[in-house]
CSV table of C-alpha atoms in Angstrom, one decimal:
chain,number,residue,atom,x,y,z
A,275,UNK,CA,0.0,0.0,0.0
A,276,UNK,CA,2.9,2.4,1.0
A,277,UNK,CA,4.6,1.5,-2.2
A,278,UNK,CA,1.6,2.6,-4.6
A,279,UNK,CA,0.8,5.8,-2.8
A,280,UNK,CA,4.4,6.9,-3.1
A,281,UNK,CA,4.2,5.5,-7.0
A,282,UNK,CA,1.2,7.5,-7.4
A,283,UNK,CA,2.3,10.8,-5.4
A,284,UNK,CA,5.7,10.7,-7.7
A,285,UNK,CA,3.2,10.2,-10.9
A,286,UNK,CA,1.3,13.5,-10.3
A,287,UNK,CA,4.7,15.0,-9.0
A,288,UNK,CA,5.5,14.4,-12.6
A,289,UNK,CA,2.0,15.0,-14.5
A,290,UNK,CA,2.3,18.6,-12.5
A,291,UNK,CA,5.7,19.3,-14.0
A,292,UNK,CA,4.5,18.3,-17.6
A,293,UNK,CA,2.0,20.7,-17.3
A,294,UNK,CA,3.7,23.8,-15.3
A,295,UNK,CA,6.5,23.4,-18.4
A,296,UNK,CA,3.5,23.2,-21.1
A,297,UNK,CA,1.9,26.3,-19.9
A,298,UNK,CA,4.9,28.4,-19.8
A,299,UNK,CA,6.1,26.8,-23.3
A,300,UNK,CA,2.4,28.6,-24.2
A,301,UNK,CA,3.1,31.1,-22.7
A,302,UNK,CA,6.8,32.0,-24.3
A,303,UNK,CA,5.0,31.4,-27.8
A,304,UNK,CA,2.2,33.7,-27.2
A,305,UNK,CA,4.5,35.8,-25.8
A,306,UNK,CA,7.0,35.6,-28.9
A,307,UNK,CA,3.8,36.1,-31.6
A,308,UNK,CA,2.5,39.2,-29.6
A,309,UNK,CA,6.0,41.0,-29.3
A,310,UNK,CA,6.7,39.9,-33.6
A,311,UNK,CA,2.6,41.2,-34.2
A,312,UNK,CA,3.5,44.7,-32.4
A,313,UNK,CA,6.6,45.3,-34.2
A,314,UNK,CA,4.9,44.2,-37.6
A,315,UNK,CA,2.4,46.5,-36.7
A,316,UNK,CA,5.0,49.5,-35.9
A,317,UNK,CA,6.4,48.9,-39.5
């Protein structure tokens, strides 16, 4: 029993990091795509 709650605690440990690191990939892109739209936009 021990074993799988420690299994299970490490596989959301992990899920949680997946996502953290997929929102702020989303993030940097839609970050990147404003910034390159406002200096289209200043052209």
């Amino acid at each position: 029993m021990k074993n799988d709650c420690s299994s299970a605690q490490k596989g959301s440990l992990a899920l949680e990091f997946a996502g953290s690191q997929l929102i702020s990939d989303i993030a940097h892109v839609f970050v990147m795509f404003r910034t390159n739209t406002e200096i289209s936009f200043m052209k």
